[in-house]
PDB file of C-alpha atoms in Angstrom:
ATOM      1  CA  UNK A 143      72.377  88.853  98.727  1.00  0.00           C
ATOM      2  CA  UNK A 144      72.257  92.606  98.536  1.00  0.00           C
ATOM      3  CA  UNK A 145      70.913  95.034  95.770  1.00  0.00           C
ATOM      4  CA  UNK A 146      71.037  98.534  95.154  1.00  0.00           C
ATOM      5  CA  UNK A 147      70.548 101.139  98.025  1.00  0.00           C
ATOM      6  CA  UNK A 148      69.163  97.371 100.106  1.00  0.00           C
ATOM      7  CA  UNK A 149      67.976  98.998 103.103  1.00  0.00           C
ATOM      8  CA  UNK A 150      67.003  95.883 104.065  1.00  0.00           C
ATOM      9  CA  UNK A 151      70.610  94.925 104.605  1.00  0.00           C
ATOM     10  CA  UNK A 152      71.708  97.720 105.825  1.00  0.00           C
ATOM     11  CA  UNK A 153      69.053  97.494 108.454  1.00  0.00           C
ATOM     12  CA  UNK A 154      70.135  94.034 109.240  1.00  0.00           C
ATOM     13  CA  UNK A 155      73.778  95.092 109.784  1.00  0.00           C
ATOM     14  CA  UNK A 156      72.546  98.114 112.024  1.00  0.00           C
ATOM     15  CA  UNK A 157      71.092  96.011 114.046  1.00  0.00           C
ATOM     16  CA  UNK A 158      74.261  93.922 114.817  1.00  0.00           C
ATOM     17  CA  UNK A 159      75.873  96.686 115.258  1.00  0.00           C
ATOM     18  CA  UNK A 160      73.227  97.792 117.847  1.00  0.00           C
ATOM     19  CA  UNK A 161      73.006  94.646 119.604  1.00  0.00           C
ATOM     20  CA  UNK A 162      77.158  94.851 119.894  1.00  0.00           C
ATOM     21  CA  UNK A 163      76.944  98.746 120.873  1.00  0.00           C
ATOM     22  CA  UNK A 164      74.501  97.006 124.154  1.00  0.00           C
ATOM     23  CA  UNK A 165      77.356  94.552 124.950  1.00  0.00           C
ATOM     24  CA  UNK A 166      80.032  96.980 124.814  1.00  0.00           C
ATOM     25  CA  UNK A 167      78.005  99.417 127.564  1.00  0.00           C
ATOM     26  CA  UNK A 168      76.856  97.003 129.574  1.00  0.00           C
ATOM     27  CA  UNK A 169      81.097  96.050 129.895  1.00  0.00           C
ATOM     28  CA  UNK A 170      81.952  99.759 130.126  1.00  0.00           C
ATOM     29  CA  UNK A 171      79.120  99.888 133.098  1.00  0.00           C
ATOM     30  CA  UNK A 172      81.052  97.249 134.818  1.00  0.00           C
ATOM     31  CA  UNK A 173      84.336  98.571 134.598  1.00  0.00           C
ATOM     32  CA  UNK A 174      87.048  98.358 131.900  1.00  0.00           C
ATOM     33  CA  UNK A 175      89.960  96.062 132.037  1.00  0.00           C
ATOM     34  CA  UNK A 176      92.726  96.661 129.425  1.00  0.00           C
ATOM     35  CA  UNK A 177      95.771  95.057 128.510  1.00  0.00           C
ATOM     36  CA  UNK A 178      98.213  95.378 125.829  1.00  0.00           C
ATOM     37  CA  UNK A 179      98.710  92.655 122.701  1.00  0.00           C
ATOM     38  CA  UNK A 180     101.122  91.723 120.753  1.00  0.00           C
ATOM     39  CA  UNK A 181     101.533  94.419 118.579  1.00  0.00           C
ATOM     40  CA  UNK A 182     101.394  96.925 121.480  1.00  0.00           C
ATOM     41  CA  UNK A 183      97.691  98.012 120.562  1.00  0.00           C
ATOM     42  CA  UNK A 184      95.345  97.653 123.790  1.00  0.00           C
ATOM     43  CA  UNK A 185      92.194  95.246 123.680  1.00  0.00           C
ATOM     44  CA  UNK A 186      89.582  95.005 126.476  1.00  0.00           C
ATOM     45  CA  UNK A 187      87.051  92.289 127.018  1.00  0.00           C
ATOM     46  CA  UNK A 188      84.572  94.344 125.763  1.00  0.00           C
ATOM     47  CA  UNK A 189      86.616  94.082 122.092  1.00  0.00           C
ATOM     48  CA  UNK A 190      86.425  90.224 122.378  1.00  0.00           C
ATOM     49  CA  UNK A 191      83.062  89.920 123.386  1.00  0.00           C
ATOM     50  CA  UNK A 192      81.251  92.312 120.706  1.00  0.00           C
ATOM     51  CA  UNK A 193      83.404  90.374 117.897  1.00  0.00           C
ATOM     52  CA  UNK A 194      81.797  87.045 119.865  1.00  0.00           C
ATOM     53  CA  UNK A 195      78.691  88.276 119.039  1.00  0.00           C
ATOM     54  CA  UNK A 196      78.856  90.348 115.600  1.00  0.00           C
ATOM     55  CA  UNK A 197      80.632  87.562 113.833  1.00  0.00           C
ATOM     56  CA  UNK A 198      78.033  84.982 114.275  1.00  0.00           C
ATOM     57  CA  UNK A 199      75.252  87.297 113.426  1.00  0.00           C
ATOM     58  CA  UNK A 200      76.974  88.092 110.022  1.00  0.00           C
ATOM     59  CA  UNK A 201      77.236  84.320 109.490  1.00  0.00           C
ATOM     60  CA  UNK A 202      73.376  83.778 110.242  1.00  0.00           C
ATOM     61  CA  UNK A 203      73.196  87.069 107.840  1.00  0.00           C
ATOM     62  CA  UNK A 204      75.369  85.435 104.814  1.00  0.00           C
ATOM     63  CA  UNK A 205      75.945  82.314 105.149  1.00  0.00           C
ATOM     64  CA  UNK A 206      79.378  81.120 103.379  1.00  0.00           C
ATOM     65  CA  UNK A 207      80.416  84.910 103.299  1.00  0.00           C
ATOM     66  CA  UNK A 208      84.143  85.389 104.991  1.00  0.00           C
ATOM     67  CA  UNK A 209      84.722  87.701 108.110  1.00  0.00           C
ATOM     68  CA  UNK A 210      87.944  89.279 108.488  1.00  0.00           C
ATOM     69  CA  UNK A 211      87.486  90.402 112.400  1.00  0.00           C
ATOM     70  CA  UNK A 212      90.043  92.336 114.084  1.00  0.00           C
ATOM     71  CA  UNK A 213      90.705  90.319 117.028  1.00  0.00           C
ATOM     72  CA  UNK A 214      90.343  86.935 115.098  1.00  0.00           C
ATOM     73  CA  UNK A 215      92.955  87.876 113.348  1.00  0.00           C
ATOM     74  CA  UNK A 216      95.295  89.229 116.207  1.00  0.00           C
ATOM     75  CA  UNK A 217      94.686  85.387 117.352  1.00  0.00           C
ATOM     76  CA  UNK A 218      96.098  84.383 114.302  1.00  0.00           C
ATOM     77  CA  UNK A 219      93.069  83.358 113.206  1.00  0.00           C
ATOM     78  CA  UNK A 220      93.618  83.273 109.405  1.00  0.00           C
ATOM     79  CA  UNK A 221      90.369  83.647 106.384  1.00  0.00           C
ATOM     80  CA  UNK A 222      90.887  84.264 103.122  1.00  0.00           C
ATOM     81  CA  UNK A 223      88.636  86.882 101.350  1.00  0.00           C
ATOM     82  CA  UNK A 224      87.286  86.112  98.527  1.00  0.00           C
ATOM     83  CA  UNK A 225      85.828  88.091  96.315  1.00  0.00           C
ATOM     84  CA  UNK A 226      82.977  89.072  98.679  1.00  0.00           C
ATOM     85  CA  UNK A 227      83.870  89.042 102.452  1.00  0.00           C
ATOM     86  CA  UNK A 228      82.962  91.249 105.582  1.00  0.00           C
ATOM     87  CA  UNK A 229      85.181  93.484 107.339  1.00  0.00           C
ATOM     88  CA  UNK A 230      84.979  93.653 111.285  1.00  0.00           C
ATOM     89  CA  UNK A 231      86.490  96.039 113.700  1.00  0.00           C
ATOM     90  CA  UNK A 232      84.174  95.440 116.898  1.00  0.00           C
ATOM     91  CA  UNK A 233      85.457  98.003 118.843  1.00  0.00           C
ATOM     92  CA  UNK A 234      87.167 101.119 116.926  1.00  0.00           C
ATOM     93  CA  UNK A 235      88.710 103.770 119.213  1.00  0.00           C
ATOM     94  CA  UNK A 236      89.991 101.182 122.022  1.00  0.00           C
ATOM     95  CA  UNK A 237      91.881 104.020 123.691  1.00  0.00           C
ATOM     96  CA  UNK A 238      88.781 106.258 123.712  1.00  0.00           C
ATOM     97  CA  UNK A 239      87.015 103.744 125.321  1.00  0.00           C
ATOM     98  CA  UNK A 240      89.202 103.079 127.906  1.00  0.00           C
ATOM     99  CA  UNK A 241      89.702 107.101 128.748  1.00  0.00           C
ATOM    100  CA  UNK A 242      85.526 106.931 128.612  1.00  0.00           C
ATOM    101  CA  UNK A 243      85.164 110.232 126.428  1.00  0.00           C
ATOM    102  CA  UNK A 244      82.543 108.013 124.115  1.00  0.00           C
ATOM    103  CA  UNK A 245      84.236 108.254 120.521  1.00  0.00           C
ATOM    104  CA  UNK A 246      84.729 104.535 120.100  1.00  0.00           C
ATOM    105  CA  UNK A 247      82.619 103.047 117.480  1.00  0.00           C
ATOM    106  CA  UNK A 248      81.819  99.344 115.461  1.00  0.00           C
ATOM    107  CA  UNK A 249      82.445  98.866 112.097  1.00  0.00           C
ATOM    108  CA  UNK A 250      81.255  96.535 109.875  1.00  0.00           C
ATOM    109  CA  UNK A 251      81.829  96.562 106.163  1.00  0.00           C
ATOM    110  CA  UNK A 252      80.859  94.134 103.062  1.00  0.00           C
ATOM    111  CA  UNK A 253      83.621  94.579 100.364  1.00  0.00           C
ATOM    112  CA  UNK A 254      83.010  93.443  96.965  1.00  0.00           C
ATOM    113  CA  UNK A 255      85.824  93.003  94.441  1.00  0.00           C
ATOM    114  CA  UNK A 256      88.041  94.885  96.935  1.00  0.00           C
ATOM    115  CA  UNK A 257      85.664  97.878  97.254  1.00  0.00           C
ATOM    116  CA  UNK A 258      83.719  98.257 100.396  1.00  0.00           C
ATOM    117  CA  UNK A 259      79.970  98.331  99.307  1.00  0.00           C
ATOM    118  CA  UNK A 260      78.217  98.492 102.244  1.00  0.00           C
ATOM    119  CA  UNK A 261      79.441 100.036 105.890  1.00  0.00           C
ATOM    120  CA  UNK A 262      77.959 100.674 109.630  1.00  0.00           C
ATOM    121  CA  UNK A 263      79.499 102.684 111.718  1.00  0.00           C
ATOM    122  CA  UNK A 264      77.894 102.973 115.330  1.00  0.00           C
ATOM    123  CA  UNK A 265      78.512 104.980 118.180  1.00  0.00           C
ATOM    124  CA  UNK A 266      77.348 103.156 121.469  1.00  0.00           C
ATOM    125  CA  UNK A 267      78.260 106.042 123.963  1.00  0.00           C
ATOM    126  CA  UNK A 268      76.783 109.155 122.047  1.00  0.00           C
ATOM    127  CA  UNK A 269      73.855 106.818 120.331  1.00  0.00           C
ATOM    128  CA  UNK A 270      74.745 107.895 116.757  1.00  0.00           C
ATOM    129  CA  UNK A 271      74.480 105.694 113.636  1.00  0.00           C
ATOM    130  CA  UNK A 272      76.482 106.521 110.204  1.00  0.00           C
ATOM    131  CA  UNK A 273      74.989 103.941 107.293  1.00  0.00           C
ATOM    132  CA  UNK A 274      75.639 103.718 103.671  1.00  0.00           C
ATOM    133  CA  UNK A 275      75.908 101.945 100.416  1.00  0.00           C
ATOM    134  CA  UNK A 276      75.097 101.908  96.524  1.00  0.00           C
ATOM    135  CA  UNK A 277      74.740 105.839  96.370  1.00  0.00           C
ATOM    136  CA  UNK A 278      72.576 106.333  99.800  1.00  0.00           C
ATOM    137  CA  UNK A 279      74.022 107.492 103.093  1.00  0.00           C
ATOM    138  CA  UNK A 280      72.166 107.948 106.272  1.00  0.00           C
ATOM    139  CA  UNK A 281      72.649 109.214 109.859  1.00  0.00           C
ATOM    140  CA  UNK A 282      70.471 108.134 112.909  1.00  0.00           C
ATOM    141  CA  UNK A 283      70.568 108.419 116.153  1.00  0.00           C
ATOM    142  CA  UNK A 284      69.542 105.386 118.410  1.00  0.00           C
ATOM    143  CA  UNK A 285      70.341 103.916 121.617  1.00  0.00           C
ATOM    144  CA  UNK A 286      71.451 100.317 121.885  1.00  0.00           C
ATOM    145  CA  UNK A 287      68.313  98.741 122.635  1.00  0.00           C
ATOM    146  CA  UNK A 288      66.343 100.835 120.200  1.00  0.00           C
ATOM    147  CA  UNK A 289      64.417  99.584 117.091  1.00  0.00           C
ATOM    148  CA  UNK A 290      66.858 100.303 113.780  1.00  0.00           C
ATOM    149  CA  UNK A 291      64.008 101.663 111.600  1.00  0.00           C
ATOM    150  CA  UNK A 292      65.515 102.370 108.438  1.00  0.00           C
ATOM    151  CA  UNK A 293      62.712 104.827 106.962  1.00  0.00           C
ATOM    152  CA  UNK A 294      63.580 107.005 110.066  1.00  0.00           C
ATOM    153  CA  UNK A 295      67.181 107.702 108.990  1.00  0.00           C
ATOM    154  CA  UNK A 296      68.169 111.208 107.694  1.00  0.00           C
ATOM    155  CA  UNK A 297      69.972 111.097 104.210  1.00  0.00           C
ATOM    156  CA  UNK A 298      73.356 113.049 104.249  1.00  0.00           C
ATOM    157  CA  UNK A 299      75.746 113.933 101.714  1.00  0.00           C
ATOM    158  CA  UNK A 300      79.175 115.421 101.903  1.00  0.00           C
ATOM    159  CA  UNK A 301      79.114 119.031 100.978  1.00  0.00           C
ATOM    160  CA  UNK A 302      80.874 120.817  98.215  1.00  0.00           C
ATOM    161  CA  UNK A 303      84.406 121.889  98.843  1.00  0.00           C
ATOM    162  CA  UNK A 304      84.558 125.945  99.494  1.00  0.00           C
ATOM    163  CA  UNK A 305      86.344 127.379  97.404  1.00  0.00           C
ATOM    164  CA  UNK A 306      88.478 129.199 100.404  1.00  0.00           C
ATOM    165  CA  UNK A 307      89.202 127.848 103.840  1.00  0.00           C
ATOM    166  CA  UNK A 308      88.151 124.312 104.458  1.00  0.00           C
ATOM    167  CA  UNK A 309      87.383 122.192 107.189  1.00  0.00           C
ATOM    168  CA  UNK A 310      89.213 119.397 108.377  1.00  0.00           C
ATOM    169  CA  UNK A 311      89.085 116.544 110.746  1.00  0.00           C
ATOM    170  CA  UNK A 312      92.010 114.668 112.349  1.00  0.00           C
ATOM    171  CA  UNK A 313      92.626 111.761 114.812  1.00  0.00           C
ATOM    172  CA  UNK A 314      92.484 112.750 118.412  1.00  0.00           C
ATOM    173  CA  UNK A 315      94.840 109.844 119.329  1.00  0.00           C
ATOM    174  CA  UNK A 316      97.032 109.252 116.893  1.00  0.00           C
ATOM    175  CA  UNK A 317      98.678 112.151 114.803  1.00  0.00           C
ATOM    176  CA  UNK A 318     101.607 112.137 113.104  1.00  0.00           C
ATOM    177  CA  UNK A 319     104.056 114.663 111.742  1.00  0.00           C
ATOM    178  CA  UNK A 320     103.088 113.866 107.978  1.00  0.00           C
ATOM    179  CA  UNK A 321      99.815 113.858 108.580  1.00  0.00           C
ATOM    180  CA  UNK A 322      99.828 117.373 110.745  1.00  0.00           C
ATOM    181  CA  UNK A 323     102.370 118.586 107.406  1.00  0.00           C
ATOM    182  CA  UNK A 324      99.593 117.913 104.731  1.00  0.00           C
ATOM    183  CA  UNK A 325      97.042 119.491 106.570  1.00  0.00           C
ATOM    184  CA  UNK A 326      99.118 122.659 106.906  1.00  0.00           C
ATOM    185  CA  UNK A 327      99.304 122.712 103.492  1.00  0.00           C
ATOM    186  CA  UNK A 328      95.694 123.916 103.338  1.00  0.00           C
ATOM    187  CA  UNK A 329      93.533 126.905 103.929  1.00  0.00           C
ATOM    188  CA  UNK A 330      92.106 125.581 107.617  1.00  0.00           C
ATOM    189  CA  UNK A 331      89.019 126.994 109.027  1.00  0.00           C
ATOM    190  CA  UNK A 332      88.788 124.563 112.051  1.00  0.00           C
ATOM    191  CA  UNK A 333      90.284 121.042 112.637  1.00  0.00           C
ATOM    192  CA  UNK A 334      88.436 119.250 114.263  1.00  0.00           C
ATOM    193  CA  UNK A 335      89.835 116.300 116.276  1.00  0.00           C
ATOM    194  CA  UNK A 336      87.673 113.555 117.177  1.00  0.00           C
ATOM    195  CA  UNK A 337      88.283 109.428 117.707  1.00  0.00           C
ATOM    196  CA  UNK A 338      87.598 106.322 115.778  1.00  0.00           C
ATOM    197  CA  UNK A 339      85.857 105.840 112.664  1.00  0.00           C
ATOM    198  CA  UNK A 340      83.859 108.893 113.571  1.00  0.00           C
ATOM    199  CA  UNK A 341      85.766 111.268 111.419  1.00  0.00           C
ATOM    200  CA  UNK A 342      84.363 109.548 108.235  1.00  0.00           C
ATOM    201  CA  UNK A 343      81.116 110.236 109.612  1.00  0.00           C
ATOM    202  CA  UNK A 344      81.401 113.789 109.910  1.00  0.00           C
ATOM    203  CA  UNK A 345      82.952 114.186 106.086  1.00  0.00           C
ATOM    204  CA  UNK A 346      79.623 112.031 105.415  1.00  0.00           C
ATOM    205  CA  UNK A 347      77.141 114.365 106.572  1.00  0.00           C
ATOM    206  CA  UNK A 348      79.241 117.473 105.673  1.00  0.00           C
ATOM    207  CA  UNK A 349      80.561 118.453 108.614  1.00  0.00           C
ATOM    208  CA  UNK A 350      84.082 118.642 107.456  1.00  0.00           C
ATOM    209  CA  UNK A 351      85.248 118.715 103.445  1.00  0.00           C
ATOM    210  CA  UNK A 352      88.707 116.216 104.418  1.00  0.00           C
ATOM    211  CA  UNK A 353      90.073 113.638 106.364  1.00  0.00           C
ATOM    212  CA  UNK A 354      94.057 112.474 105.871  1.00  0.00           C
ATOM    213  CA  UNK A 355      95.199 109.509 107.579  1.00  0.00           C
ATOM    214  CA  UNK A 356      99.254 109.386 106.382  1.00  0.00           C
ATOM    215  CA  UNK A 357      99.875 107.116 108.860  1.00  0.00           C
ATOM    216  CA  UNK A 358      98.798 103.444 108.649  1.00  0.00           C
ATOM    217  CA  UNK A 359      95.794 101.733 109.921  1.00  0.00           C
ATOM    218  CA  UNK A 360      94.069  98.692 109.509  1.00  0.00           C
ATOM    219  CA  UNK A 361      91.214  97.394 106.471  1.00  0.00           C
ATOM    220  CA  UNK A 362      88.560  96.889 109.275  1.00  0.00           C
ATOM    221  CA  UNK A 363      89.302 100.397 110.803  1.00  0.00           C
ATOM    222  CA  UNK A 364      88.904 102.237 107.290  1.00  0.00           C
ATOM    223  CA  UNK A 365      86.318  99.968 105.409  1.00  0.00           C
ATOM    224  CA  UNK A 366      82.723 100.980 106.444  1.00  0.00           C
ATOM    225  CA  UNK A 367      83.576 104.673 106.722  1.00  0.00           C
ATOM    226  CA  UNK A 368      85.030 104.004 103.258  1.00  0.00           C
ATOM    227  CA  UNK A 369      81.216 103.039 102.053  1.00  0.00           C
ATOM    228  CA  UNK A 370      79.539 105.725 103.749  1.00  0.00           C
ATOM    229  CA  UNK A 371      81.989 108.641 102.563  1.00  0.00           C
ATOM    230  CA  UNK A 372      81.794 107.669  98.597  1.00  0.00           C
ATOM    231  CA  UNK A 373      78.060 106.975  99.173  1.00  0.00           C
ATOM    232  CA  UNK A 374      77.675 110.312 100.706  1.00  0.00           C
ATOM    233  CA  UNK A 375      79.278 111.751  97.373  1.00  0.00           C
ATOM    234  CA  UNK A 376      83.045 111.856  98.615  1.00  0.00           C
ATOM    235  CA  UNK A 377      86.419 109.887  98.100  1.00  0.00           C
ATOM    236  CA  UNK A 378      88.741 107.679 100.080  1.00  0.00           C
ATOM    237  CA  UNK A 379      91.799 107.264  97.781  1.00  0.00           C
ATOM    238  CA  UNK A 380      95.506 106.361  98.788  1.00  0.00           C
ATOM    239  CA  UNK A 381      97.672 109.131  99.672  1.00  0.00           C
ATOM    240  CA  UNK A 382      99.145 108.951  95.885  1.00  0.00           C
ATOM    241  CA  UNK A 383      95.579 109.297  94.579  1.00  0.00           C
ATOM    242  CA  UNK A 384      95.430 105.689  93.375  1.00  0.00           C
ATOM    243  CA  UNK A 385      92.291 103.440  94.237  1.00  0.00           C
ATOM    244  CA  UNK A 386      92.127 102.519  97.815  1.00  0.00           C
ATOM    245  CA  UNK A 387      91.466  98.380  97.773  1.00  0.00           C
ATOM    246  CA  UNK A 388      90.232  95.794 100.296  1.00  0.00           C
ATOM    247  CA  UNK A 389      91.671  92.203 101.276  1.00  0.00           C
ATOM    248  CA  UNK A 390      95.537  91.945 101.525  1.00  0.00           C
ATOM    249  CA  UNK A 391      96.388  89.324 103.566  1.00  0.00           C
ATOM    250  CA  UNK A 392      99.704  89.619 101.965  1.00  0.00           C
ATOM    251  CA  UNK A 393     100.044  92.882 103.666  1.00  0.00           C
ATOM    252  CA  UNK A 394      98.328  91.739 107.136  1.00  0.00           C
ATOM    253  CA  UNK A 395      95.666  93.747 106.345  1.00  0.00           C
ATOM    254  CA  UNK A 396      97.447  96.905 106.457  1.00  0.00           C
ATOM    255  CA  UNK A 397      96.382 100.008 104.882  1.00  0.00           C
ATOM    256  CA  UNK A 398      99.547 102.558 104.273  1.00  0.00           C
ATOM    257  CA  UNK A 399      97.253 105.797 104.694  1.00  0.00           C
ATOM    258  CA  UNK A 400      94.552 107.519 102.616  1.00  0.00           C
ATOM    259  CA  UNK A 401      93.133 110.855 101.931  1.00  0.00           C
ATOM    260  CA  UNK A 402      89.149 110.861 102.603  1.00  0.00           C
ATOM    261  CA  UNK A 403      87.590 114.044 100.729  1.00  0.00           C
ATOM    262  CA  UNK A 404      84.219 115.283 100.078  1.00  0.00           C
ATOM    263  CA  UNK A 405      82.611 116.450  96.750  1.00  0.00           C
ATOM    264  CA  UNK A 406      85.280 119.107  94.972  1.00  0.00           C
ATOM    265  CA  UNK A 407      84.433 122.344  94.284  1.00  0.00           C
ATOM    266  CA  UNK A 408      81.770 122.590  91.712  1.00  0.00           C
TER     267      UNK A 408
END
């Protein structure tokens, strides 16, 4: 299905991504209507109705591949992985959304063997594009309705940790005491706070040389900034420093934390 640095595929996924990114604005346009699930985490009908859309797409895509989607699964709708399998958060950064500062992305990520090979992450609001997979990482920016245009996209790499005060990015809605403690346990330039998935984009291009998360999150809303940070050159490990793996049901999908880094100092 896929081969090395497949921009082809890539391509294919920006594009969904895109096409979601449209649905999500022309909802936003129309006015927001939020409402809390089970698990206390807020979901709009823009969520449901980009995960209507992306999931089918991906099937059409790869056919017989599995898609562990956010909301699908917050129905209770249960898939098993596999050893190759997609995952889907439609609509990362709910609470940004809703507050309408524009740092809610989609993410979509094709793990393999419990590593996430390929990731989009997409920006609707601010029209910015993070891709990346098999060693090649790319930042774009492009509207909704644009054409995806993969020879257009601007490689980026993370860039080598300084060897004195570094850069750092943390959520802007949900920090935590151990995550604020292992941060001050670091030289700190600037910190910058930002939502959603974005944060893996700036480590990506080199904008920032870490990102902790101590606090947990979900596969679908580490997964594709996962494949863009180690194709960029950089790390997403556990907070122990043990590999950081895909498709737990057993765990509901829950990821205890991780540290992302860029390239150490040389």
């Amino acid at each position: 299905m896929t081969a090395p640095a497949d921009l082809t595929f890539l391509a294919a996924l920006a594009r969904i991504a895109l096409d979601a990114g449209a649905v999500i604005r022309r909802i936003e346009a129309n006015g927001i209507h939020a409402r809390e699930k089970a698990d206390a985490s807020v979901v709009t009908d823009a969520d449901e109705a980009a995960e209507a859309l992306i999931c089918p797409a991906l099937r059409t895509l790869a056919p017989g591949t599995p898609i562990i989607a956010e909301e699908a699964v917050a129905a209770g709708g249960g898939v098993a992985p596999g050893r190759r399998f997609f995952l889907v958060d439609p609509l990362d950064g709910t609470r940004e959304f809703v507050s309408g500062n524009g740092e809610y992305t989609v993410n979509i990520a094709l793990v393999e063997d419990g590593t996430p090979r390929y990731g989009i992450i997409y920006a609707p609001a601010k029209g910015l594009l993070y891709a990346g997979g098999d060693g090649a990482a790319f930042k774009a920016l492009r509207a909704p309705e644009d054409a995806v245009v993969p020879e257009s996209w601007t490689p980026i790499h993370c860039r080598l940790r300084p060897a004195g005060p570094i850069r750092v990015c943390a959520s802007r809605s949900h920090s935590d005491p151990s995550t604020s403690a292992f941060i001050g346990g670091f030289e700190v330039e600037d910190c910058v706070n930002a939502g959603s998935a974005l944060k893996f984009g700036l480590l990506a291009e080199g904008a920032v040389d870490l990102y902790p998360r101590l606090s947990p999150v979900m596969e679908w809303d580490s997964a594709a900034g996962h494949a863009i940070v180690v194709a960029a050159g950089g790390s997403v490990r556990r907070p122990d420093g043990s590999p950081l793996t895909y498709g737990h049901p057993e765990n509901d999908f829950r990821v205890n934390g991780f540290i992302a880094e860029g390239r150490p100092v040389a």
